[in-house]
Coordinates of C-alpha atoms in Angstrom, one line a residue:
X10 CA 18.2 16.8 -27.7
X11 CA 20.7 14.8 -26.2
X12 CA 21.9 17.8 -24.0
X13 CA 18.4 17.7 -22.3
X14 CA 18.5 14.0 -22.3
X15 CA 22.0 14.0 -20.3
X16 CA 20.7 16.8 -17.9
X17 CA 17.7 14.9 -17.2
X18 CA 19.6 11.8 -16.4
X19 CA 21.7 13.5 -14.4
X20 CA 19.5 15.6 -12.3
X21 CA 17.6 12.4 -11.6
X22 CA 20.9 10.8 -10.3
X23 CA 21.7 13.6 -7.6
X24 CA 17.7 14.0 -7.2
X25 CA 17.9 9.6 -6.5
X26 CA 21.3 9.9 -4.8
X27 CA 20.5 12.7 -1.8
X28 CA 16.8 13.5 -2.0
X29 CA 15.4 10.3 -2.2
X30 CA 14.0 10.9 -5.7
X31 CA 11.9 14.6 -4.7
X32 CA 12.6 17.7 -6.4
X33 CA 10.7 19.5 -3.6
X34 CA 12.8 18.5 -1.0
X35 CA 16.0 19.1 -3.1
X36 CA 14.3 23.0 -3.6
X37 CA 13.7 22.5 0.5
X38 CA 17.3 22.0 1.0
X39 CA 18.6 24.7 -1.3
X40 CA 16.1 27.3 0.3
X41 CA 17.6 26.7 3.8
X42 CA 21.0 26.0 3.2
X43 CA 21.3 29.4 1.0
X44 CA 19.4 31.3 3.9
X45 CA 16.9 32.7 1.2
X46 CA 14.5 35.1 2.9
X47 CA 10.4 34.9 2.9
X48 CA 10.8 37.7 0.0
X49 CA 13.2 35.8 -1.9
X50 CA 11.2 32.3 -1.9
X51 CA 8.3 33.7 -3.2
X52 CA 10.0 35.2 -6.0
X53 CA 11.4 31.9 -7.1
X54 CA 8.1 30.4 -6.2
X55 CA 6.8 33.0 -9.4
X56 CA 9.1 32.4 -11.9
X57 CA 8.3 28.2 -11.3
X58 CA 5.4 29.4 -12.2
X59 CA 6.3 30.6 -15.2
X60 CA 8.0 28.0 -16.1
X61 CA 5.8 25.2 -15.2
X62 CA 3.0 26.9 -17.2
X63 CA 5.1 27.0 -20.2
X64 CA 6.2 23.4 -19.7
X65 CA 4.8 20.8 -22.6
X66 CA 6.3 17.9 -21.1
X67 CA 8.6 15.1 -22.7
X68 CA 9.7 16.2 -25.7

């Protein structure tokens, strides 16, 4: 879908612009910066998860 296509480019832009290309350290930054608590990371933790193991790749 082009929608995906123009979310993927642009996630990769702000991921290449201010995280030096890592997703992780984008999530690192979001965690701190919104003050999420031990209970609250390891709910999102879950649900990627979830999402991961439903993921088929490039489609």
């Amino acid at each position: 879908m082009a929608k995906d296509r123009i979310i993927k480019e642009q996630l990769t832009e702000l991921l290449d612009t201010y995280y030096n290309g890592s997703f992780p350290q984008m999530a690192c930054e979001y965690i701190r910066s919104t003050g999420m608590t031990k209970e609250e990371v390891e709910a999102l933790l879950e649900a990627m998860k979830g999402v991961v193991s439903g993921w088929k790749g490039d489609e």
